[in-house]
mmCIF file of C-alpha atoms and ligand atoms in Angstrom:
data_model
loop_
_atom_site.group_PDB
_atom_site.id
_atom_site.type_symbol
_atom_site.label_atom_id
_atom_site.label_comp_id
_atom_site.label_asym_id
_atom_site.label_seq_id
_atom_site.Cartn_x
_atom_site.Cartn_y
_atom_site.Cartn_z
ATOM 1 C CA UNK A 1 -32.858 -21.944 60.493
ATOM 2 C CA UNK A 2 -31.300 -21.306 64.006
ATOM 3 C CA UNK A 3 -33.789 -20.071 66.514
ATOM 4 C CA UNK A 4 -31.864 -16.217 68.327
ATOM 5 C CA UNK A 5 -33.863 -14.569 70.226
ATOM 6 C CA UNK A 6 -32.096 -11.015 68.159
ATOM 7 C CA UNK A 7 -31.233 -11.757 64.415
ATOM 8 C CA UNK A 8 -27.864 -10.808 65.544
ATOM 9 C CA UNK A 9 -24.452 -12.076 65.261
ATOM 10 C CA UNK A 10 -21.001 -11.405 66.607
ATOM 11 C CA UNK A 11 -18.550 -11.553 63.738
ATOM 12 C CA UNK A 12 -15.868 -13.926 65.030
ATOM 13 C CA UNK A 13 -12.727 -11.796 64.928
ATOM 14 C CA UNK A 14 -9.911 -14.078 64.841
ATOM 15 C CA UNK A 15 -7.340 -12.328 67.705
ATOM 16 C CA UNK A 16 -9.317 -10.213 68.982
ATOM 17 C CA UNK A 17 -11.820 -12.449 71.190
ATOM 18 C CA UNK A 18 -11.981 -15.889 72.352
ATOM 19 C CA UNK A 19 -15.067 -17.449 74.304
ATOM 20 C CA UNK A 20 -16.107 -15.323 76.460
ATOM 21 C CA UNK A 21 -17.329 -12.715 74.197
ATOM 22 C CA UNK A 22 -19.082 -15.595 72.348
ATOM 23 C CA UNK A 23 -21.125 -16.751 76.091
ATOM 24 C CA UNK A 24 -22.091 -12.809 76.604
ATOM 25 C CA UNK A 25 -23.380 -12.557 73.492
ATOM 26 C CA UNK A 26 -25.077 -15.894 72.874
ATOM 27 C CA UNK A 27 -26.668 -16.071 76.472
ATOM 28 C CA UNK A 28 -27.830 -12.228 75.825
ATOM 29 C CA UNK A 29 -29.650 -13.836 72.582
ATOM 30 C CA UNK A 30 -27.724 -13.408 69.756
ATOM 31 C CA UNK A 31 -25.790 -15.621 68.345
ATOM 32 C CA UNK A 32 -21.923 -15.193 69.508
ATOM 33 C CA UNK A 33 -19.049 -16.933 67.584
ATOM 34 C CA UNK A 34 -15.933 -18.322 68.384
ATOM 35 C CA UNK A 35 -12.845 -17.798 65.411
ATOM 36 C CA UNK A 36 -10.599 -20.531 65.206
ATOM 37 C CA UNK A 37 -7.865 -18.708 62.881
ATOM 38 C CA UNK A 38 -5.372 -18.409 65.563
ATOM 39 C CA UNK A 39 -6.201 -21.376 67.505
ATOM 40 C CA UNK A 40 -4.772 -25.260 67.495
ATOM 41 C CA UNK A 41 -6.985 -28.410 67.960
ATOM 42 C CA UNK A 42 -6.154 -28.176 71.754
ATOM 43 C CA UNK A 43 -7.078 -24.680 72.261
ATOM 44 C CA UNK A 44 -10.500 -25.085 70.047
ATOM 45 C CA UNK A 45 -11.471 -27.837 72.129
ATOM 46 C CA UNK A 46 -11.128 -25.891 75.562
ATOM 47 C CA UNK A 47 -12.773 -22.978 74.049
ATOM 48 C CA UNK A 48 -15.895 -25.086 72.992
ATOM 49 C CA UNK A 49 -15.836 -26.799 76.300
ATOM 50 C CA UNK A 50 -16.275 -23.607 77.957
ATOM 51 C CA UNK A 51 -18.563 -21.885 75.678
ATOM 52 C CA UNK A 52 -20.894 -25.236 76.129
ATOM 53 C CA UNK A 53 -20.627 -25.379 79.926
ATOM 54 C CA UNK A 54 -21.610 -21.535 80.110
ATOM 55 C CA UNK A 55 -24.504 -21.410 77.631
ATOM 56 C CA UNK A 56 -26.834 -23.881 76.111
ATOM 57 C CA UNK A 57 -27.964 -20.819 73.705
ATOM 58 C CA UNK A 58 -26.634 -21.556 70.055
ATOM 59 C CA UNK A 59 -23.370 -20.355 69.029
ATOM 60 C CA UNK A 60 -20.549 -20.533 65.790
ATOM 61 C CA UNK A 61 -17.542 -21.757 65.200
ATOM 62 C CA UNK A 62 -15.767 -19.861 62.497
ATOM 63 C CA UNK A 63 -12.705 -21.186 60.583
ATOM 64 C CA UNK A 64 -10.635 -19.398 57.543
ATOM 65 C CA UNK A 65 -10.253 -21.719 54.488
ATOM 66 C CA UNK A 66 -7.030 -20.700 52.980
ATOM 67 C CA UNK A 67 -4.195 -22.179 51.293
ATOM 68 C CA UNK A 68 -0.757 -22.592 52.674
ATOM 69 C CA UNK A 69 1.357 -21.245 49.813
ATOM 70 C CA UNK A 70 5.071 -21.834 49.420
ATOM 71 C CA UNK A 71 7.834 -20.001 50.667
ATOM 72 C CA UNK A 72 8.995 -17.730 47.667
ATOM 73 C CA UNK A 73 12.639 -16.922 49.410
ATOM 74 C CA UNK A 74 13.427 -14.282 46.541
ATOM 75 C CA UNK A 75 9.596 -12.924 47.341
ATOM 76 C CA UNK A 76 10.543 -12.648 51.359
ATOM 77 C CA UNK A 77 13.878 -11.231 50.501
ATOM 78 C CA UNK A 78 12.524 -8.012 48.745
ATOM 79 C CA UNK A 79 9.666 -7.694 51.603
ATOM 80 C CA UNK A 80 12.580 -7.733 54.113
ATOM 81 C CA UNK A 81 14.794 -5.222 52.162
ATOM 82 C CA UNK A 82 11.461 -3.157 51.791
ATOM 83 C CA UNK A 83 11.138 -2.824 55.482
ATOM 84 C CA UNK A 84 15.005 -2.999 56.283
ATOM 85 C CA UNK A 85 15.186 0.728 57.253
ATOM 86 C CA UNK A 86 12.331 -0.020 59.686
ATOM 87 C CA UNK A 87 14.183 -2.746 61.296
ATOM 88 C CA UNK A 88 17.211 -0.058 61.872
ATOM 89 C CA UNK A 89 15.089 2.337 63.225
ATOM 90 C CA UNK A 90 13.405 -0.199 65.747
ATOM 91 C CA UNK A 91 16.550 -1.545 66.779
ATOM 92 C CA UNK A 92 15.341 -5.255 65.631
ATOM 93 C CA UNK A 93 17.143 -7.981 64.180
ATOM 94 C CA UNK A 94 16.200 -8.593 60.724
ATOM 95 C CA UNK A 95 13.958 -12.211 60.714
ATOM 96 C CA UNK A 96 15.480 -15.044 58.873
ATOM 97 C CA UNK A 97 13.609 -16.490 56.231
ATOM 98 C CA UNK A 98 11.180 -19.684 57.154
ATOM 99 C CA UNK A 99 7.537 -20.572 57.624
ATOM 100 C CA UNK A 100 6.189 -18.670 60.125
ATOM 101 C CA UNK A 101 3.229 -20.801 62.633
ATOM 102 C CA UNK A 102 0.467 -19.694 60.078
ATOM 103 C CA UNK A 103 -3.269 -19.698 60.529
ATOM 104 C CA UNK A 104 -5.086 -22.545 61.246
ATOM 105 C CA UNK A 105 -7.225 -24.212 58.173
ATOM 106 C CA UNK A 106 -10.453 -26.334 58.173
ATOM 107 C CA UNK A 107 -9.609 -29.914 57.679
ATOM 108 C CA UNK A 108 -9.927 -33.162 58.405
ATOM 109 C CA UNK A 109 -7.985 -32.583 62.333
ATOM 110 C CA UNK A 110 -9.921 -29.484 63.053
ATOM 111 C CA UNK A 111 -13.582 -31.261 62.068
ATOM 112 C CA UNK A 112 -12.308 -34.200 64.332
ATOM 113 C CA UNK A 113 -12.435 -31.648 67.497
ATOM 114 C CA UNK A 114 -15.518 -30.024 66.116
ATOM 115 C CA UNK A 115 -17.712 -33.409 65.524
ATOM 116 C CA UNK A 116 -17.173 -33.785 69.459
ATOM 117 C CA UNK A 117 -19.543 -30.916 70.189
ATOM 118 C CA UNK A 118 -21.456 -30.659 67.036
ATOM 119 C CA UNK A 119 -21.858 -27.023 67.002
ATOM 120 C CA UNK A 120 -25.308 -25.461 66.002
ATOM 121 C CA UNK A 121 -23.563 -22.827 63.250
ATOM 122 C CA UNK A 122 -20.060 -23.122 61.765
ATOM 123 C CA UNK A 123 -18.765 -20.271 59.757
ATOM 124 C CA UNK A 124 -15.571 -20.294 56.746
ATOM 125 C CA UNK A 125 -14.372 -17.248 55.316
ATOM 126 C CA UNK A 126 -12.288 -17.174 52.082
ATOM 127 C CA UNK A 127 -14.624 -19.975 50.581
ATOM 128 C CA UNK A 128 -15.687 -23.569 51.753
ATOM 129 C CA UNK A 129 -13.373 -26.743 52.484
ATOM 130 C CA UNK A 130 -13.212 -29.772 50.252
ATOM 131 C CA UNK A 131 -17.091 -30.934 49.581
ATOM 132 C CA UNK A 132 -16.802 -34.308 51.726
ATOM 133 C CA UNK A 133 -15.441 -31.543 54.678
ATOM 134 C CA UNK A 134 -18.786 -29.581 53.711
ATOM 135 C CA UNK A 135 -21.011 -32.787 54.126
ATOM 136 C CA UNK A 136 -19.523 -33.964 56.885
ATOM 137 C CA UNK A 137 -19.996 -31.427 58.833
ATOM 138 C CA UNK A 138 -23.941 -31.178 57.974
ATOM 139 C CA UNK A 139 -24.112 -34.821 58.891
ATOM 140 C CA UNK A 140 -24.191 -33.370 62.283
ATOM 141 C CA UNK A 141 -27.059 -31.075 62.125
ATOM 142 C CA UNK A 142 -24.779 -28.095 61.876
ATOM 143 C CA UNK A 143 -25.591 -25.155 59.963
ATOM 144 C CA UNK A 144 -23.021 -24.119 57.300
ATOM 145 C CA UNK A 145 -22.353 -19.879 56.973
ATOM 146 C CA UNK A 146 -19.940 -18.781 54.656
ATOM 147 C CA UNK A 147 -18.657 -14.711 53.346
ATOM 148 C CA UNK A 148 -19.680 -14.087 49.813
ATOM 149 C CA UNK A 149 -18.003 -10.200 48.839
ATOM 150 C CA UNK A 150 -19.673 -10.346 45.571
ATOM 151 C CA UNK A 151 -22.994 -12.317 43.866
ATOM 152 C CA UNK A 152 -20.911 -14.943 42.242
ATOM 153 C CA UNK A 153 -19.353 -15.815 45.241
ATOM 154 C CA UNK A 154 -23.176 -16.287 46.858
ATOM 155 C CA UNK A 155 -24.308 -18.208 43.918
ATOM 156 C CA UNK A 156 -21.254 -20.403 44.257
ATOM 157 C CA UNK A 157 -21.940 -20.632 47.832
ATOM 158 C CA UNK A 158 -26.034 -21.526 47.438
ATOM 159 C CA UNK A 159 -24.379 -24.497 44.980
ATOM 160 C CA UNK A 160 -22.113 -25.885 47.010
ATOM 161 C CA UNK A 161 -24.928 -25.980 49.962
ATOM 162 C CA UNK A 162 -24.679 -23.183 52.310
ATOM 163 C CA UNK A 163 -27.611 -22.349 54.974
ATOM 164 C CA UNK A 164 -27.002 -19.105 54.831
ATOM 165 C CA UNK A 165 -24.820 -16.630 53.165
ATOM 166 C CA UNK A 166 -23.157 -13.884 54.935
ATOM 167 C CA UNK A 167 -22.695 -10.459 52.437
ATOM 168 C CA UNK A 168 -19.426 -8.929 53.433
ATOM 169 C CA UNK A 169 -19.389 -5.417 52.152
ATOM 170 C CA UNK A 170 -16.821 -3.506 51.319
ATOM 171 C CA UNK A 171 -17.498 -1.134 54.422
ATOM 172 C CA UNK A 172 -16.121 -4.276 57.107
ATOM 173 C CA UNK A 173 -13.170 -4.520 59.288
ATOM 174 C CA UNK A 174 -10.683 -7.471 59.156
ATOM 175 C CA UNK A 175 -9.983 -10.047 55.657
ATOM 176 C CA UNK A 176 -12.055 -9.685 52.976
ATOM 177 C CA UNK A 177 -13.400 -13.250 52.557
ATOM 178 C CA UNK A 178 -12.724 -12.721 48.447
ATOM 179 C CA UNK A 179 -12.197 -16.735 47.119
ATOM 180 C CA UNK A 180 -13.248 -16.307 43.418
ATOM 181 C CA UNK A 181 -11.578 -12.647 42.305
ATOM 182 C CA UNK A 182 -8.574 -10.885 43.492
ATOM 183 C CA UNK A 183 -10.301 -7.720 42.010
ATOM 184 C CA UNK A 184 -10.691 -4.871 45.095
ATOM 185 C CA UNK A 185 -11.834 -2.134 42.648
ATOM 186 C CA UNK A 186 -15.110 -4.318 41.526
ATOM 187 C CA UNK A 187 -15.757 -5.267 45.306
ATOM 188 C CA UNK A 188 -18.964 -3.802 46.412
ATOM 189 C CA UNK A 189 -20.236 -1.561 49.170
ATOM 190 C CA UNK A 190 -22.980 -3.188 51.575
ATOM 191 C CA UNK A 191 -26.135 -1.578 50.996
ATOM 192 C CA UNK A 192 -26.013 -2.732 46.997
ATOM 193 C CA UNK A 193 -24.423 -6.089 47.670
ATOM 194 C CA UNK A 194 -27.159 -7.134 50.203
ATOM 195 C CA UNK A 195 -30.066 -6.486 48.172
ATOM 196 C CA UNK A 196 -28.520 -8.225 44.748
ATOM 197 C CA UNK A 197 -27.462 -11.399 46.895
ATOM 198 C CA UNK A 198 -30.784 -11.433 48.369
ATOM 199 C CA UNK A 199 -32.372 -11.442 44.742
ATOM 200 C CA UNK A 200 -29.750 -14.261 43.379
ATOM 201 C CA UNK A 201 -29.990 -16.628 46.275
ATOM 202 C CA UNK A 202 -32.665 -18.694 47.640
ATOM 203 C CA UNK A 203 -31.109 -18.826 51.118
ATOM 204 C CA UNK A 204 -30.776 -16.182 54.057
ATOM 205 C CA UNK A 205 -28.604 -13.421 53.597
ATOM 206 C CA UNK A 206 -26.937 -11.955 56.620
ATOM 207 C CA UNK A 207 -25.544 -8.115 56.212
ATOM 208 C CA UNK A 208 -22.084 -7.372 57.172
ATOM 209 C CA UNK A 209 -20.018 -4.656 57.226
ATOM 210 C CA UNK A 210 -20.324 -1.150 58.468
ATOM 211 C CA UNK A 211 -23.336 -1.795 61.321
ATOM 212 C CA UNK A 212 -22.613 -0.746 64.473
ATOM 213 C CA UNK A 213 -26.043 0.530 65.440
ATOM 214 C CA UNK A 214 -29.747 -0.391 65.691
ATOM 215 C CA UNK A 215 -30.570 1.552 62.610
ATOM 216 C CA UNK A 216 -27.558 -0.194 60.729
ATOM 217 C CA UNK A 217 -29.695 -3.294 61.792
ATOM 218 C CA UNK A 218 -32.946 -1.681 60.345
ATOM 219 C CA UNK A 219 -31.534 -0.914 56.960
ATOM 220 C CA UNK A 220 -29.921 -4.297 56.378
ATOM 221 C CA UNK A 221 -32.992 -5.934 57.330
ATOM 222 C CA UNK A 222 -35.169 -3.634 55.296
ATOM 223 C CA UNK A 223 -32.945 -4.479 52.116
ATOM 224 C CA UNK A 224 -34.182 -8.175 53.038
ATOM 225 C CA UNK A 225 -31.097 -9.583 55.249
ATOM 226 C CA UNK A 226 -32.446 -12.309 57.783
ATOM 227 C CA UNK A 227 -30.050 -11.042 60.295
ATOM 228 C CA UNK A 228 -26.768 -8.958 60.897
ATOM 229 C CA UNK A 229 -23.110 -9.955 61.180
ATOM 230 C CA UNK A 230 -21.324 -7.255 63.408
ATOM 231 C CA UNK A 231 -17.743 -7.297 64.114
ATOM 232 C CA UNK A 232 -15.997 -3.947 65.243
ATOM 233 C CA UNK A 233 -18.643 -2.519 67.247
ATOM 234 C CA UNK A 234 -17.586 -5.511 69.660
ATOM 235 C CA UNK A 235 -14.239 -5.096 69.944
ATOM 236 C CA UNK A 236 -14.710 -2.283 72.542
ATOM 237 C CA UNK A 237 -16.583 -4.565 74.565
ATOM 238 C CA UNK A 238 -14.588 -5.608 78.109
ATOM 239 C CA UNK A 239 -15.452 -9.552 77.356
ATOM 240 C CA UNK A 240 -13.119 -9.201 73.737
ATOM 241 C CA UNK A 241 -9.424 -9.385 73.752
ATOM 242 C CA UNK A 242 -8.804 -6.351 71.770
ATOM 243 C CA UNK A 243 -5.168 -5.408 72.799
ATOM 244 C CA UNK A 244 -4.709 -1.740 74.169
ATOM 245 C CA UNK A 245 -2.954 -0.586 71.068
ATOM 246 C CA UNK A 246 -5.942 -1.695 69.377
ATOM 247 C CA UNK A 247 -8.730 -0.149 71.745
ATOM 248 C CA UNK A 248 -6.660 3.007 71.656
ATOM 249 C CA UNK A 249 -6.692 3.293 68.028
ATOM 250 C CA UNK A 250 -10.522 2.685 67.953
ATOM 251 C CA UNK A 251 -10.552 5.577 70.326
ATOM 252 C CA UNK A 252 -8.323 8.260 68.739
ATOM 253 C CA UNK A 253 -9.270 10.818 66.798
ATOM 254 C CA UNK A 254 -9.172 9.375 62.793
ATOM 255 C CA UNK A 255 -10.697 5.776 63.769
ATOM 256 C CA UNK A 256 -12.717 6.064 60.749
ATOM 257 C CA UNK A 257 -10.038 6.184 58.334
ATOM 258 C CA UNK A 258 -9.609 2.675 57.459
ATOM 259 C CA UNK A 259 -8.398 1.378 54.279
ATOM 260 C CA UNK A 260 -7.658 -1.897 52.776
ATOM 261 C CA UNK A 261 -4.126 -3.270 53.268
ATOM 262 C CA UNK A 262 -2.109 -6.497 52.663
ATOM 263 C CA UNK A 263 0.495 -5.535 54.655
ATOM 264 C CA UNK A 264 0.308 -6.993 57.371
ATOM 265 C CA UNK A 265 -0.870 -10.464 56.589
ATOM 266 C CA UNK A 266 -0.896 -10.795 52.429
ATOM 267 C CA UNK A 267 -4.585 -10.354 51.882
ATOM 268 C CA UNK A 268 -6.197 -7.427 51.571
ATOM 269 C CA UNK A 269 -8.352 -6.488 55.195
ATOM 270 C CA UNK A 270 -9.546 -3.282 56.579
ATOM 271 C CA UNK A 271 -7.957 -1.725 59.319
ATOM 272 C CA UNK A 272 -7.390 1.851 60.873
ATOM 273 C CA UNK A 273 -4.827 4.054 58.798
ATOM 274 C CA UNK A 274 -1.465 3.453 60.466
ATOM 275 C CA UNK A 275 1.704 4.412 59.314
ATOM 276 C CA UNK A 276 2.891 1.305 57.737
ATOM 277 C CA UNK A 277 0.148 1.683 55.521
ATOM 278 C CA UNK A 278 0.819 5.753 55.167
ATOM 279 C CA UNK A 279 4.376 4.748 53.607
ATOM 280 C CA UNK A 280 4.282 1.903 52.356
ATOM 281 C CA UNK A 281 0.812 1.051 51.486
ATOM 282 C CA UNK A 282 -2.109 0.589 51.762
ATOM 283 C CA UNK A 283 -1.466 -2.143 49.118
ATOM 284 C CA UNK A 284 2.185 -3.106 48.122
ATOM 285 C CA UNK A 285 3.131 -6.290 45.094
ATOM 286 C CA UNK A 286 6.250 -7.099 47.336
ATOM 287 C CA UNK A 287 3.816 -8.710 50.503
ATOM 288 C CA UNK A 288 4.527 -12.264 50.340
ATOM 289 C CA UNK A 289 1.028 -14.545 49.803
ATOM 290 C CA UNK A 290 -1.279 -14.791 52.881
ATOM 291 C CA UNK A 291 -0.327 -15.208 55.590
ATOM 292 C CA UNK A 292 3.167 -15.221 54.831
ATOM 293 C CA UNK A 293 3.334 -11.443 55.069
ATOM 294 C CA UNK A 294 3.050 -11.082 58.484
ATOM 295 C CA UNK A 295 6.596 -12.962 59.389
ATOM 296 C CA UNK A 296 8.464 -10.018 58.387
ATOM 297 C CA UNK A 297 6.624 -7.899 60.100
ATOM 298 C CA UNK A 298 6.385 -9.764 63.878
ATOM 299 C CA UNK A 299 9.307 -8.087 65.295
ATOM 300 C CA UNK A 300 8.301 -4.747 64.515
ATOM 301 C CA UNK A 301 4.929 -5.368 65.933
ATOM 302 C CA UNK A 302 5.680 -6.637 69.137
ATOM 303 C CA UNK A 303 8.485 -3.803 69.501
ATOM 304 C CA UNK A 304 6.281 -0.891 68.738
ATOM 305 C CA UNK A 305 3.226 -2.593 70.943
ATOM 306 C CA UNK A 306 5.700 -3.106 73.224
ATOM 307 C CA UNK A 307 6.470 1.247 73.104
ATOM 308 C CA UNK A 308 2.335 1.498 72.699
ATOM 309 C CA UNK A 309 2.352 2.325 69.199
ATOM 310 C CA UNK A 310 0.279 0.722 66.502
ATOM 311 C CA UNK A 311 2.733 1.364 63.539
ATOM 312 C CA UNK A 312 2.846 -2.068 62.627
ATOM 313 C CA UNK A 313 -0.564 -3.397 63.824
ATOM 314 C CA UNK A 314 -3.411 -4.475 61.667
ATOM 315 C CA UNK A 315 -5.520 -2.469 63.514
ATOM 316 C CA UNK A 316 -8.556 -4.106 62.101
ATOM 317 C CA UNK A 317 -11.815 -1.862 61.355
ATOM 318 C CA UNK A 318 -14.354 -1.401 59.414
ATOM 319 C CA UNK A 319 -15.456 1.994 58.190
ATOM 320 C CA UNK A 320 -18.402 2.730 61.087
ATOM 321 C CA UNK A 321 -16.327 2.765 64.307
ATOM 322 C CA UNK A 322 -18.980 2.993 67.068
ATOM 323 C CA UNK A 323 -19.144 6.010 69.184
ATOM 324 C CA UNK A 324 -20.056 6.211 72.627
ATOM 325 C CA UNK A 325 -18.716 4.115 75.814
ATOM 326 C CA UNK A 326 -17.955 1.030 75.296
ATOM 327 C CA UNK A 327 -21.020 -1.534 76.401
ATOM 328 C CA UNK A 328 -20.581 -5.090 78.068
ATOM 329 C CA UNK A 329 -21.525 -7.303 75.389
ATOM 330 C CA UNK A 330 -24.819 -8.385 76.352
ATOM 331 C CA UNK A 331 -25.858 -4.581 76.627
ATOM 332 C CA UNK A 332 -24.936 -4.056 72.693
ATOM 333 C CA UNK A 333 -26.314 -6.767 71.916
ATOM 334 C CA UNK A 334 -29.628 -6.131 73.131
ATOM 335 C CA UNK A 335 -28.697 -2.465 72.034
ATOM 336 C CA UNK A 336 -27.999 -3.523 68.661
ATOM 337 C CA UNK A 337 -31.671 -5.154 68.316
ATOM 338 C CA UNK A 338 -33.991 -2.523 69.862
HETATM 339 C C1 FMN B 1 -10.831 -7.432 64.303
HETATM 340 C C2 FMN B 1 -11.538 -8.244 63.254
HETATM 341 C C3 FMN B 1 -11.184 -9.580 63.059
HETATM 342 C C4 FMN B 1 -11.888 -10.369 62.132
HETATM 343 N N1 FMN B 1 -11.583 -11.704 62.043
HETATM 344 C C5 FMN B 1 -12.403 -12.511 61.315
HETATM 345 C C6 FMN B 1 -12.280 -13.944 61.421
HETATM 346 O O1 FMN B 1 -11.446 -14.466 62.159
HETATM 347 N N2 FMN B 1 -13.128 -14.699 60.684
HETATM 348 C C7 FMN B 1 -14.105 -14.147 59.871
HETATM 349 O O2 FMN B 1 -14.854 -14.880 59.245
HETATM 350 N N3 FMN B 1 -14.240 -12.802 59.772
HETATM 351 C C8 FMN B 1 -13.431 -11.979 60.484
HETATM 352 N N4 FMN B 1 -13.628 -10.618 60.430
HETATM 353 C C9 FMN B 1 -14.642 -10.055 59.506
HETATM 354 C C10 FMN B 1 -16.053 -10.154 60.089
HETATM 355 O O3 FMN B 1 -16.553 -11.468 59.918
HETATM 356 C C11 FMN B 1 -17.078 -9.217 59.423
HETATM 357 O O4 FMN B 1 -17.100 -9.414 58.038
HETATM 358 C C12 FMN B 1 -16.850 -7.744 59.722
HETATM 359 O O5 FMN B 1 -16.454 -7.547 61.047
HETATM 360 C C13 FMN B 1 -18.121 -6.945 59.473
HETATM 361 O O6 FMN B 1 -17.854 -5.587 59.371
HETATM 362 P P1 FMN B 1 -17.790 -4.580 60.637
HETATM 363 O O7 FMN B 1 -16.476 -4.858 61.280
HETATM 364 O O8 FMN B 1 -17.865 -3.246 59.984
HETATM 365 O O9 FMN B 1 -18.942 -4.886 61.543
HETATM 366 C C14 FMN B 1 -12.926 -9.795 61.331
HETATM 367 C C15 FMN B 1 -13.256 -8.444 61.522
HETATM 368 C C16 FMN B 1 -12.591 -7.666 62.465
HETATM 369 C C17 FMN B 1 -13.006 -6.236 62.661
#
C-alpha cells in the first residue's frame, strides 16, 4: 500500500505534536503523521510545507470528522454551575456562554490546502467526510486510513472505501474514534478487536492502542495487523509538544491509571486519572456535546497549568505508559521495530 521501511506509525496526537515529530519519525522510516484537529488552513499549510521540505519519506495527515453541534445554553448552564465551586476556588471568572474556537473538521476548505501537496496517507477519526470528500481525496493518489473501535465500524469503513483500517482498542490514549455507537461498555480491548477486524475486512488492519514496545509490535502483527499505530509512547519524545504538565504526569507515579472521560472535551478519551475526573467523573450527563465541553473548562486549565498542576488537563494516555528515558523519535522508532 505505502512502502515504510518499519510497519510503524506515529498516531497523530492532535496538541501534543506538530511537524517535527512527523520528519523524525518519517525520515527514521516509519510513517509520522501530522493532526490537523487544532490547526486552521494557514497553519496546515506551513506544517505540510515543512514536513515536505524536510523529508521526501511518506507521511499522514490526520483530520477529526465531527459535527459542530448547537449551543444548548440550559446544557452549558448546568456544566458551569457543576464546576462553579471550582471557579471559586481558582479565583477565575466564571466563562460566559458562546461558541468556543472548536476543532477543525474535514471539508471542502481543509481538502483545498491538502490537494496542494497531495499527501501519500490521510487519516479521519470519528468516521469519514461526505463520500464526494472521500473520492476526492483518492483522486490524488492518497491513501485513505480511518479508526474503527468495533467490527461494524471496519465493515462500514471497507464499504465506504478505506485502504486501510486502523483498530483502536479500548487500551489507547486520546478520543475514541466511536462514529456508529455511543456504547463504552461494548467497546473492545485490542488484542480481540484486531484479530475479528482482520477476519471481517479485506483490507489492512493497523493495531492501536496499548503498544509502546517491540513486543507490543510482535503481538499485533502476529494477530495479523499489517502495521502498528502508536501514540503515547511518543509523547515523551523531545521532537513532540507535550506540555510539562503533561510529561510530568506521564512521569509520576500512577501514569497507568487512565480512564475514559468526557470531561474535558464531550467525548469520551483516555487520559491519566486527574482529579477532575476523581470528583466529578470519569463520565458525567451534564458535559455539553463535543467539543463544547471544553469551554467551561479553559480557565481552569490554563490557571492550574499555569500553578503546574494537571487538575483540569486531559492528560491524554493510553493504558501502557512507556517506561524508561525518553528516546528522540527516530531512536523509538527504530526501537519500536527491532
Ligand atoms: C495525546 C493524544 C492525542 C491524540 N490525538 C489524536 C488525533 O488528533 N487524531 C487521531 O486520529 N487520534 C488521536 N489520538 C489517538 C491515536 O490515534 C491512537 O488511537 C492512540 O494513541 C493509540 O493508543 P496508544 O496511545 O496506547 O498508543 C490521540 C492519542 C493521544 C495519546
Amino acid at each position: 500500500m505505502i512502502t515504510t521501511d518499519f510497519p510503524i506509525i506515529q498516531a497523530p496526537m492532535a496538541g501534543s505534536q506538530g511537524s517535527a515529530l512527523a520528519i523524525a519519525v518519517s525520515a527514521a522510516g516509519g510513517l509520522g503523521s501530522l493532526p490537523c484537529a487544532l490547526l486552521d488552513p494557514d497553519m496546515i499549510r506551513a506544517e505540510l510545507s515543512a514536513i515536505t521540505a524536510a523529508t521526501s519519506r511518506p507521511y499522514n495527515v490526520n483530520f477529526f470528522v465531527h459535527r459542530e453541534p448547537p449551543v444548548d445554553e440550559g446544557r452549558e448552564i448546568a456544566w458551569r454551575t457543576l464546576l462553579a465551586p471550582y471557579y471559586q476556588e481558582l479565583g477565575v471568572e466564571q466563562p460566559a456562554v458562546s461558541r468556543p474556537a472548536g476543532r477543525t473538521r474535514f471539508d471542502e476548505e481543509t481538502a483545498a490546502v491538502l490537494e496542494g501537496f497531495r499527501p501519500p496517507v490521510v487519516s479521519f477519526h470519528f468516521g469519514l467526510p461526505a463520500e464526494e470528500l472521500v473520492r476526492r481525496v483518492k483522486s490524488w493518489g492518497s491513501k485513505v486510513l480511518a479508526s474503527a473501535t468495533t467490527v461494524e465500524e471496519a465493515r462500514h469503513l471497507e464499504r465506504h472505501g478505506v485502504d486501510a483500517v486502523i483498530a483502536q482498542g479500548l487500551e489507547a490514549g486520546g478520543h475514541r474514534g466511536m462514529f456508529l455507537t455511543e456504547d463504552l461498555s461494548t467497546q473492545m480491548g485490542t488484542l480481540p478487536l484486531v484479530r475479528q477486524v482482520v477476519r471481517a475486512v479485506r483490507v489492512p488492519v493497523i493495531a492501536a492502542g496499548g503498544i509502546a514496545d517491540s513486543a507490543g509490535v510482535r503481538a499485533a502483527l502476529a494477530l495479523g495487523a499489517a502495521a502498528v499505530q502508536v501514540g503515547t509512547a511518543y509523547l515523551g519524545c523531545p521532537e513532540a509538544k507535550t506540555s510539562a504538565v503533561h510529561r510530568a504526569a506521564l512521569k509520576a507515579p500512577g501514569a497507568e491509571v487512565t480512564a475514559l472521560t468526557n470531561l474535558f472535551t464531550g467525548r469520551p478519551a483516555r487520559g491519566i486519572l486527574n482529579r477532575l475526573m476523581r470528583e466529578i467523573g470519569p463520565i458525567n450527563a451534564s458535559a455539553p456535546a463535543f467539543p463544547l465541553a471544553a469551554a467551561a473548562i479553559m480557565p481552569l486549565r490554563a490557571k492550574a497549568e499555569a500553578q503546574g498542576r494537571g487538575d483540569f488537563t486531559g492528560l491524554w494516555a493510553g493504558q501502557h505508559v512507556r517506561q524508561g528515558p525518553d528516546l528522540p523519535a527516530a531512536e523509538l522508532t527504530r526501537e519500536l521495530a527491532s
